[in-house]
Coordinates of N, CA and C in Angstrom, one line a residue:
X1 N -12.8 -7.0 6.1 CA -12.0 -5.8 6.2 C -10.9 -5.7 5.1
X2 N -10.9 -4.8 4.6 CA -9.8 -4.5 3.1 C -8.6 -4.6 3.7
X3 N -7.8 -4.9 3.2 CA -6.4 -4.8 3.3 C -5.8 -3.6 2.7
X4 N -4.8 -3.0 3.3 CA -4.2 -1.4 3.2 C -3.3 -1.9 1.9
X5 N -3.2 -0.9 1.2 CA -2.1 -1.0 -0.3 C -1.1 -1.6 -0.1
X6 N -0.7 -2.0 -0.7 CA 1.3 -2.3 -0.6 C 2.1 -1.1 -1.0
X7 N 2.9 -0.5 0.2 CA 4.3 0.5 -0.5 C 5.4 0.0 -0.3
X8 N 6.0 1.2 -0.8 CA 7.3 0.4 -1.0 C 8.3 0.3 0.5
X9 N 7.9 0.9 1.2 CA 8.5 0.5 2.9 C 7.8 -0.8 3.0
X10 N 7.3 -1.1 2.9 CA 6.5 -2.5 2.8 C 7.4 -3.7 2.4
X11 N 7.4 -3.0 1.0 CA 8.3 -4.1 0.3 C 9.9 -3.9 0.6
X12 N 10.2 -2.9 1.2 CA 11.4 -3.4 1.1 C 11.7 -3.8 2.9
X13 N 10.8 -3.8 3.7 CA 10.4 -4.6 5.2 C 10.9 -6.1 4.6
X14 N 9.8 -6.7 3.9 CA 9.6 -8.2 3.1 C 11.0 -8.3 2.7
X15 N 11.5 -7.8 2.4 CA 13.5 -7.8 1.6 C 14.1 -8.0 2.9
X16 N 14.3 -7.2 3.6 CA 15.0 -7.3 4.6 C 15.1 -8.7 5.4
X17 N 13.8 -8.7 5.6 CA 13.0 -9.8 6.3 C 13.2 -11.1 5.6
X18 N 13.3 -11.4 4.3 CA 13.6 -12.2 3.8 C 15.0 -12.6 3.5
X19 N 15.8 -11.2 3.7 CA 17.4 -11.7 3.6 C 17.7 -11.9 5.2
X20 N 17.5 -11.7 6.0 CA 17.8 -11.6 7.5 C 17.7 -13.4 7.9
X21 N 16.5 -14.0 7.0 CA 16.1 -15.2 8.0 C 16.3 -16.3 6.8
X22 N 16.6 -17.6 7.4 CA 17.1 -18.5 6.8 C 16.0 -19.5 6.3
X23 N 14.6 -19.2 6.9 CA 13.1 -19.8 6.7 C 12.8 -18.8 5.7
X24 N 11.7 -19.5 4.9 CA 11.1 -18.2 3.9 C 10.2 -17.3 4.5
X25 N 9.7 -16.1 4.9 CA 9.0 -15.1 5.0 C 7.6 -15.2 5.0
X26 N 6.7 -15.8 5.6 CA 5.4 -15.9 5.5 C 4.8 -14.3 4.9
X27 N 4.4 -14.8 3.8 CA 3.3 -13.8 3.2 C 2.2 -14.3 2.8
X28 N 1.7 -13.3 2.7 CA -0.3 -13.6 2.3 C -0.6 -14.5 1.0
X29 N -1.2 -15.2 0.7 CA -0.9 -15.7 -0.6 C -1.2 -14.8 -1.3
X30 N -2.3 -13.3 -1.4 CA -2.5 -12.5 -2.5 C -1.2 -11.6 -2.4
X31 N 0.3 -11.6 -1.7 CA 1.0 -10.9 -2.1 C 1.3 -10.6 -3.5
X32 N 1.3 -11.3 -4.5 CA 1.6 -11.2 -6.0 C 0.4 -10.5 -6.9
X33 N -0.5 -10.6 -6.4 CA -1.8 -9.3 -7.0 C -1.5 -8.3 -6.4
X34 N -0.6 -8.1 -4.6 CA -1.0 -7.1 -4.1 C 0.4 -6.2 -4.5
X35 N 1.4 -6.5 -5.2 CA 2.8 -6.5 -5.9 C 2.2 -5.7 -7.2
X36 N 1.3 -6.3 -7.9 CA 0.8 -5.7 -9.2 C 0.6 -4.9 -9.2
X37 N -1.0 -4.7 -8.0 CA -1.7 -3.9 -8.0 C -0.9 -2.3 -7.5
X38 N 0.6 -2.3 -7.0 CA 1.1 -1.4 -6.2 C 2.1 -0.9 -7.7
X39 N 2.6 -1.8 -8.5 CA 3.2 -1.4 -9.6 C 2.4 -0.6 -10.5
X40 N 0.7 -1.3 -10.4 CA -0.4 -0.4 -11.5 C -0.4 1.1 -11.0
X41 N -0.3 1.2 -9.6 CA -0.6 2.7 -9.1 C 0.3 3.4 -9.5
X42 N 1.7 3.3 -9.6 CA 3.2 3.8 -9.4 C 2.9 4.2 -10.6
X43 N 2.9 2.8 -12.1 CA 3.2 3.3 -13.4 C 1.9 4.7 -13.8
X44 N 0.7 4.4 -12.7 CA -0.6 5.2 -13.5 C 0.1 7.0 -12.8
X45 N 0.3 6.4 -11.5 CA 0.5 7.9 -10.9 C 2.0 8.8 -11.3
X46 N 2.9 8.3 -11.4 CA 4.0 8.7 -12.3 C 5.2 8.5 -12.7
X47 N 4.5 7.4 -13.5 CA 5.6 7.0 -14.8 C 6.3 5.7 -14.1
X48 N 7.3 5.5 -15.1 CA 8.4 4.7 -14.5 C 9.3 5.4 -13.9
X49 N 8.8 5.7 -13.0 CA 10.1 6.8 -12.0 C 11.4 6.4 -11.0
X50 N 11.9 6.8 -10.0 CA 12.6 5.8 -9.7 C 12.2 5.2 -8.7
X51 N 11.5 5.5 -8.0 CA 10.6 4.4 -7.2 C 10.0 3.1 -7.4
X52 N 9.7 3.3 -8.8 CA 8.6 2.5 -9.5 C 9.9 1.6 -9.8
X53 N 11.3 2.0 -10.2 CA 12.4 1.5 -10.6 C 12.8 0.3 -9.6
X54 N 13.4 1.0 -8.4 CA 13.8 0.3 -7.4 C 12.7 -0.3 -6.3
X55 N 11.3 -0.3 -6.5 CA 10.4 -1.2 -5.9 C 10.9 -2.6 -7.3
X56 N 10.7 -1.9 -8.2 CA 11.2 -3.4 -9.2 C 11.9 -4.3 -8.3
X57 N 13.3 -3.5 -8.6 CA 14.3 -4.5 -7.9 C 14.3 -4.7 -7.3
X58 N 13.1 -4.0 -5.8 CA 13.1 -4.7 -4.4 C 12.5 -6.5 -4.6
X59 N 11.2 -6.0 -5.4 CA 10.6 -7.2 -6.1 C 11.5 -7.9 -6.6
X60 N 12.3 -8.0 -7.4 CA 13.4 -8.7 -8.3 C 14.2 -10.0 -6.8
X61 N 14.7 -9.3 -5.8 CA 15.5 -9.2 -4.8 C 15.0 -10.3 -4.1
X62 N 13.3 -10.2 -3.5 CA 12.9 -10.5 -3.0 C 12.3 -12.6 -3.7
X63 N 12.0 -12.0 -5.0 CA 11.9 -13.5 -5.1 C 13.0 -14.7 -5.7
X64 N 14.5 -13.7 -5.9 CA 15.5 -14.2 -6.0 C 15.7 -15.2 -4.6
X65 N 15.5 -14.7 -3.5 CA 15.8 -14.8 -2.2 C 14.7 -15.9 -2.0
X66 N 13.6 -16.2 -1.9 CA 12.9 -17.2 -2.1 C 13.4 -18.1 -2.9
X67 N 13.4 -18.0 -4.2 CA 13.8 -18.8 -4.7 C 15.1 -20.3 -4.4
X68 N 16.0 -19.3 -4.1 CA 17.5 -19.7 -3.7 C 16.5 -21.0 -2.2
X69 N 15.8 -20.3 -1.4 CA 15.3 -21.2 -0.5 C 14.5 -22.3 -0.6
X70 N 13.9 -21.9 -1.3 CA 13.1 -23.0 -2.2 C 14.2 -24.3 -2.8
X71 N 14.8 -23.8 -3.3 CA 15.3 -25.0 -3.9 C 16.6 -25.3 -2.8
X72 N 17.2 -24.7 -1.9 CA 17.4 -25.4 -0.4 C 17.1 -26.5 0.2
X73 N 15.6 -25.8 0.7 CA 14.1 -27.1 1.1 C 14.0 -28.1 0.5
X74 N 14.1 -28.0 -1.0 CA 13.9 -29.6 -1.6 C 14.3 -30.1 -1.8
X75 N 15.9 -29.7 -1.7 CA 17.5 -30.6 -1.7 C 17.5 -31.2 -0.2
X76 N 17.1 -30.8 0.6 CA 16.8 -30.9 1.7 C 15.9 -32.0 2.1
X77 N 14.7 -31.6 1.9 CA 13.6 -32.6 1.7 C 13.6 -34.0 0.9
X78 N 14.6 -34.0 -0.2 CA 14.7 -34.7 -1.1 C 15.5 -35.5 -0.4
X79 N 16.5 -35.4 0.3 CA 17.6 -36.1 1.0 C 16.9 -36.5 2.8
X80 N 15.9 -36.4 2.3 CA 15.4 -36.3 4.3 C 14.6 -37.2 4.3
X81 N 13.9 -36.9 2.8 CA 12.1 -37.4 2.7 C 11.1 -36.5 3.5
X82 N 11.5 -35.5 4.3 CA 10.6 -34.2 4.8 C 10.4 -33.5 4.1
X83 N 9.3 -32.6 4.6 CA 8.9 -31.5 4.0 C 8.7 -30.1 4.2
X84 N 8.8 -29.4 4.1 CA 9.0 -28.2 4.4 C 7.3 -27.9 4.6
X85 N 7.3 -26.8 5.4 CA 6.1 -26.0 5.9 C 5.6 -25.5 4.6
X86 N 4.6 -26.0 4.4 CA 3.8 -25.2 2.5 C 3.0 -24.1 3.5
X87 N 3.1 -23.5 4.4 CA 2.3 -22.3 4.7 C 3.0 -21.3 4.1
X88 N 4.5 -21.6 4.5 CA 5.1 -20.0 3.8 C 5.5 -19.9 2.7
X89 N 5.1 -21.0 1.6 CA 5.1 -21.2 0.4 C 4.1 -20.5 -0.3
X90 N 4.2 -19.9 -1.1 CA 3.2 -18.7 -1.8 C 2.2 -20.0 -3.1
X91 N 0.9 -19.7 -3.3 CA 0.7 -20.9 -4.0 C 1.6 -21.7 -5.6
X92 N 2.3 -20.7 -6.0 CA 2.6 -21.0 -7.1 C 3.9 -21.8 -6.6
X93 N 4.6 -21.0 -5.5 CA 6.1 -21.6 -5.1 C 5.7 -23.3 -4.4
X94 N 4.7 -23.5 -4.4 CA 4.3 -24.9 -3.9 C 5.1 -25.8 -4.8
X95 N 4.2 -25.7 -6.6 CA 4.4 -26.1 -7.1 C 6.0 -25.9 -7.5
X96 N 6.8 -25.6 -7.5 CA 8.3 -25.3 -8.1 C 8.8 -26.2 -7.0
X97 N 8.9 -26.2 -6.0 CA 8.8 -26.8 -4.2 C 8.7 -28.4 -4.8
X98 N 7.5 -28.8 -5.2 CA 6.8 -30.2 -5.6 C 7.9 -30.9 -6.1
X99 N 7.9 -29.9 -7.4 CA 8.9 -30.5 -9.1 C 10.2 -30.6 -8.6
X100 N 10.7 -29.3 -7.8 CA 12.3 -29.7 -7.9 C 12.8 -30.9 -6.4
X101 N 11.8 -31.3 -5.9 CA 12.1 -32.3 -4.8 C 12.0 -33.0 -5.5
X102 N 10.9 -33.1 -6.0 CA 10.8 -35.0 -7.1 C 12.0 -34.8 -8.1
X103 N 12.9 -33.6 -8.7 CA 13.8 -34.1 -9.2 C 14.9 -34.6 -8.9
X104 N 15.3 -33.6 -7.7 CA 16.4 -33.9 -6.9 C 16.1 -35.6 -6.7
X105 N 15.0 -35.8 -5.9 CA 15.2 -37.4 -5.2 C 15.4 -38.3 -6.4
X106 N 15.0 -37.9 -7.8 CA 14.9 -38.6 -9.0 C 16.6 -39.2 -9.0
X107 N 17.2 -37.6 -9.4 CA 18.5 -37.6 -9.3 C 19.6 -38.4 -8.1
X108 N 19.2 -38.6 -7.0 CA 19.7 -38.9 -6.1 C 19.5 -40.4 -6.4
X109 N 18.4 -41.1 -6.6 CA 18.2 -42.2 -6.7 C 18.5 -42.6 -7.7
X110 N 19.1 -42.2 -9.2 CA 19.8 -42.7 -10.4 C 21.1 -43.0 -10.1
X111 N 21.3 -42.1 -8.8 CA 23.0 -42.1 -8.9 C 23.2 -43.0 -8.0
X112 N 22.4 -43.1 -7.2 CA 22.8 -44.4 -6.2 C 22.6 -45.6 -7.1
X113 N 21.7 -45.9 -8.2 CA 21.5 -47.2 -8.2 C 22.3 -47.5 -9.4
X114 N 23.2 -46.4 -10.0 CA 24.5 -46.7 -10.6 C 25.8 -46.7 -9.9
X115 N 25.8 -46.5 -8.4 CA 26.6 -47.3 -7.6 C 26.6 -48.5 -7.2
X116 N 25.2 -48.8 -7.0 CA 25.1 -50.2 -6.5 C 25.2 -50.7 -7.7
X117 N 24.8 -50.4 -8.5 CA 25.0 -51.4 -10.1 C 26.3 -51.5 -10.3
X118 N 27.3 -51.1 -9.5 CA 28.6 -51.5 -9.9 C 29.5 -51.0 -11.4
X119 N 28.9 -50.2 -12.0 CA 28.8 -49.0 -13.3 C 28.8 -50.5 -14.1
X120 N 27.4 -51.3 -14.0 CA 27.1 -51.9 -15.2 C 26.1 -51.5 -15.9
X121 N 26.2 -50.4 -15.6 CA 24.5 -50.1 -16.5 C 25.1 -49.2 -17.6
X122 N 24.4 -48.9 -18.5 CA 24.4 -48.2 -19.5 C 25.2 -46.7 -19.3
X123 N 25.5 -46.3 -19.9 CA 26.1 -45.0 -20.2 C 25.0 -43.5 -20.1
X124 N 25.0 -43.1 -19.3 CA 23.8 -41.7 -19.6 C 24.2 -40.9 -21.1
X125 N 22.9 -40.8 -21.7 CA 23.0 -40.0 -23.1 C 23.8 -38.7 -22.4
X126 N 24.6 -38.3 -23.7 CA 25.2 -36.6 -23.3 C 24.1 -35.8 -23.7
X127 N 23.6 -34.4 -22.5 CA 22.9 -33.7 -23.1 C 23.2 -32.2 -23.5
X128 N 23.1 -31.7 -24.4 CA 23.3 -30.6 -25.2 C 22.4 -29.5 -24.6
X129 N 23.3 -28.2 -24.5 CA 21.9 -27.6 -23.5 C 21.9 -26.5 -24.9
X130 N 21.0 -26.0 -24.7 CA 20.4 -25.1 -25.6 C 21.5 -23.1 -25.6
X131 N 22.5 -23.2 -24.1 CA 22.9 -21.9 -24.5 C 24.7 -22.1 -24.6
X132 N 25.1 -23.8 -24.7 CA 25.9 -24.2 -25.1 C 26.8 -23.6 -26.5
X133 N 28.2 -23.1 -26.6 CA 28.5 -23.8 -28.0 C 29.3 -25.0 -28.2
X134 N 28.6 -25.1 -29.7 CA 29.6 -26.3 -30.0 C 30.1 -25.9 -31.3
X135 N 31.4 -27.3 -31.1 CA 32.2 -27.0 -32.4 C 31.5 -26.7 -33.9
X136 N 30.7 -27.1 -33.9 CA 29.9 -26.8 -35.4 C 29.0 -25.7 -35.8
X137 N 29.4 -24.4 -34.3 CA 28.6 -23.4 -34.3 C 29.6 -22.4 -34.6
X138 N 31.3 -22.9 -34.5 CA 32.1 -22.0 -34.4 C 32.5 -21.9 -36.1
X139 N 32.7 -20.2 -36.7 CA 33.2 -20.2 -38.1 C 34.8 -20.4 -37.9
X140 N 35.3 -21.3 -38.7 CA 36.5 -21.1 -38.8 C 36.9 -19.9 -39.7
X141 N 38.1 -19.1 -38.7 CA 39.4 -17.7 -39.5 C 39.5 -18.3 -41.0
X142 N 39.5 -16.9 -41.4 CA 39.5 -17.1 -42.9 C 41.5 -16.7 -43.1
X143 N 42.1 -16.3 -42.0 CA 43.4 -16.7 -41.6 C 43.6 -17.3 -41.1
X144 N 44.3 -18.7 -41.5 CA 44.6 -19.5 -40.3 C 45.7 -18.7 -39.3
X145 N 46.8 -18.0 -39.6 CA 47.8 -17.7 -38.5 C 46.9 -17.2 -37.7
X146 N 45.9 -16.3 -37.9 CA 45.0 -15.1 -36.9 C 44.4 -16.1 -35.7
X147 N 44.2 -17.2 -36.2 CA 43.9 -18.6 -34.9 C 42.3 -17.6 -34.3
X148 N 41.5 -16.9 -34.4 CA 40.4 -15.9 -33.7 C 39.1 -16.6 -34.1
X149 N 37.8 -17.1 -33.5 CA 37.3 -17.6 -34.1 C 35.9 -16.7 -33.8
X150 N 35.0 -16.7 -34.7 CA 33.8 -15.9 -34.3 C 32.5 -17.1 -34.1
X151 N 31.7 -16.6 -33.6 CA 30.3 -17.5 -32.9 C 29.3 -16.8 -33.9
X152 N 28.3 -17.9 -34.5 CA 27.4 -17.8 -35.6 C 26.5 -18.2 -35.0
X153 N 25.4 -17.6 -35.0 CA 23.9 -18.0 -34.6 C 23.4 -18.5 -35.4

């Protein structure tokens, strides 16, 4: 039996639904073709209109809100050693689910074993993040009194 199209009362049921409840929202795992396939009709039937606008953002909304729980669960799971229900994990969110529990517990378990080490262990490298500035990005005033400094890419 086919499955009926996705609209946007639909999607924004799934929003609601997913901001209402503190577990993630069991959906179908083809929700993300069935999200496409509802944006391909919208842009083909007319345009980027505002429907087509604010289904976006319902979409935007909705996997923000997953997201945020997702990485909950694994903070969670990470500190528990449990696991969250992979049914209402969408298949891709499995994998995000997987990585950020193995990081967390990574992290948890560096930090304990530089307590028990009694901080004899090494020093953690500093790391530089990529949307950082640093001082050697900044131009120095071609006035010193003006003290104003500009950012160089």
């Amino acid at each position: 039996m086919p499955e009926e199209a996705l609209t946007f009362s639909e999607l924004r049921k799934i929003q609601k639904q997913e901001k209402r409840q503190d577990s993630l929202t069991e959906l179908d795992d083809n929700f993300l073709l069935n999200v496409s396939d509802y944006f391909s009709r919208k842009k083909e039937m007319s345009g980027e209109d505002r429907e087509y606008r604010n289904a976006k953002r319902v979409f935007e909304k909705i996997i923000s809100l997953r997201e945020n729980k997702i990485i909950k669960n694994a903070k969670i799971a990470a500190k528990s050693e449990s696991n969250v229900s992979k049914t209402d994990l969408l298949p891709m969110e499995q994998e995000i689910y997987r990585e950020l529990k193995n990081s967390f517990k990574e992290h948890r378990d560096r930090a304990e074993e530089r307590v028990e080490g009694n901080g004899t262990s090494t020093p953690e490298p500093e790391i530089e993040y990529e949307d950082e500035e640093t001082d050697d990005e900044l131009e120095e005033p071609e006035d010193e009194e003006d003290g104003d400094y500009t950012f160089v890419k």
